Amino acid sequence: MTTTLRSAVIKKHYVGVLQGTSVTHYSLYYLPNGSATFTGIEVFTGQYQASEGSISLLHEGLFEHGEAKGALTVIEGSGTEQLKTISGTAHFCAGEQKEHELHTHFSL
């Protein structure tokens, strides 16, 4: 059984409830069937509901059949400025399209 460990750095631009930019550092563990388990840390800078600052998010997910599904958790204590007290989770499902929705369950 052959497996492969890879890394990737992804830059994103957010519009909507989150407005700003981020950089995510991923580690991906590929299995022989082409699926991959991934983890990552994303650093977002911008606004959440008109409050400004930055936060870090822990990513965990699975890539299979051309689609990445993941859950994110705000890393406790990572918020700055007006986002200092933010907490919560989010999830996403992304295919080959450039844009996808992030469903947030954050609170300030």
PDB file of C-alpha atoms in Angstrom, residues 12-61:
ATOM      1  CA  LYS A  12      -8.086  33.106  -0.497  1.00  0.00           C
ATOM      2  CA  HIS A  13     -10.174  36.231  -0.870  1.00  0.00           C
ATOM      3  CA  TYR A  14     -13.439  36.363   1.114  1.00  0.00           C
ATOM      4  CA  VAL A  15     -16.625  38.297   0.342  1.00  0.00           C
ATOM      5  CA  GLY A  16     -19.857  38.168   2.331  1.00  0.00           C
ATOM      6  CA  VAL A  17     -20.078  37.746   6.107  1.00  0.00           C
ATOM      7  CA  LEU A  18     -16.286  37.387   6.111  1.00  0.00           C
ATOM      8  CA  GLN A  19     -14.475  40.049   4.084  1.00  0.00           C
ATOM      9  CA  GLY A  20     -10.734  39.889   3.705  1.00  0.00           C
ATOM     10  CA  THR A  21      -7.880  37.602   2.770  1.00  0.00           C
ATOM     11  CA  SER A  22      -6.240  34.519   4.173  1.00  0.00           C
ATOM     12  CA  VAL A  23      -3.371  32.079   3.770  1.00  0.00           C
ATOM     13  CA  THR A  24      -3.819  28.390   4.617  1.00  0.00           C
ATOM     14  CA  HIS A  25      -0.979  25.894   5.077  1.00  0.00           C
ATOM     15  CA  TYR A  26      -2.253  22.365   4.399  1.00  0.00           C
ATOM     16  CA  SER A  27      -0.817  18.896   4.978  1.00  0.00           C
ATOM     17  CA  LEU A  28      -2.496  16.261   2.796  1.00  0.00           C
ATOM     18  CA  TYR A  29      -2.204  12.493   3.198  1.00  0.00           C
ATOM     19  CA  TYR A  30      -3.112  10.748  -0.083  1.00  0.00           C
ATOM     20  CA  LEU A  31      -4.265   7.135  -0.177  1.00  0.00           C
ATOM     21  CA  PRO A  32      -3.870   4.768  -3.161  1.00  0.00           C
ATOM     22  CA  ASN A  33      -7.538   5.268  -4.129  1.00  0.00           C
ATOM     23  CA  GLY A  34      -6.870   8.994  -4.767  1.00  0.00           C
ATOM     24  CA  SER A  35      -8.668  10.309  -1.682  1.00  0.00           C
ATOM     25  CA  ALA A  36      -6.825  12.463   0.828  1.00  0.00           C
ATOM     26  CA  THR A  37      -7.212  13.445   4.439  1.00  0.00           C
ATOM     27  CA  PHE A  38      -6.096  16.999   5.149  1.00  0.00           C
ATOM     28  CA  THR A  39      -5.364  19.310   8.051  1.00  0.00           C
ATOM     29  CA  GLY A  40      -4.343  22.925   7.941  1.00  0.00           C
ATOM     30  CA  ILE A  41      -4.070  26.244   9.655  1.00  0.00           C
ATOM     31  CA  GLU A  42      -5.603  29.323   8.036  1.00  0.00           C
ATOM     32  CA  VAL A  43      -4.792  32.887   9.086  1.00  0.00           C
ATOM     33  CA  PHE A  44      -7.605  35.258   8.071  1.00  0.00           C
ATOM     34  CA  THR A  45      -7.301  39.061   8.167  1.00  0.00           C
ATOM     35  CA  GLY A  46     -10.287  41.307   7.560  1.00  0.00           C
ATOM     36  CA  GLN A  47     -13.833  41.704   8.869  1.00  0.00           C
ATOM     37  CA  TYR A  48     -16.464  39.428  10.342  1.00  0.00           C
ATOM     38  CA  GLN A  49     -19.853  41.202  10.568  1.00  0.00           C
ATOM     39  CA  ALA A  50     -18.112  44.618  10.352  1.00  0.00           C
ATOM     40  CA  SER A  51     -15.684  43.774  13.213  1.00  0.00           C
ATOM     41  CA  GLU A  52     -12.043  43.969  12.112  1.00  0.00           C
ATOM     42  CA  GLY A  53      -9.051  41.889  13.055  1.00  0.00           C
ATOM     43  CA  SER A  54      -7.491  38.517  12.367  1.00  0.00           C
ATOM     44  CA  ILE A  55      -8.208  34.945  13.424  1.00  0.00           C
ATOM     45  CA  SER A  56      -6.622  31.546  12.930  1.00  0.00           C
ATOM     46  CA  LEU A  57      -8.690  28.520  11.926  1.00  0.00           C
ATOM     47  CA  LEU A  58      -7.863  24.835  12.271  1.00  0.00           C
ATOM     48  CA  HIS A  59      -8.969  22.823   9.202  1.00  0.00           C
ATOM     49  CA  GLU A  60      -9.771  19.095   9.111  1.00  0.00           C
ATOM     50  CA  GLY A  61     -11.274  17.384   6.109  1.00  0.00           C
TER      51      GLY A  61
END
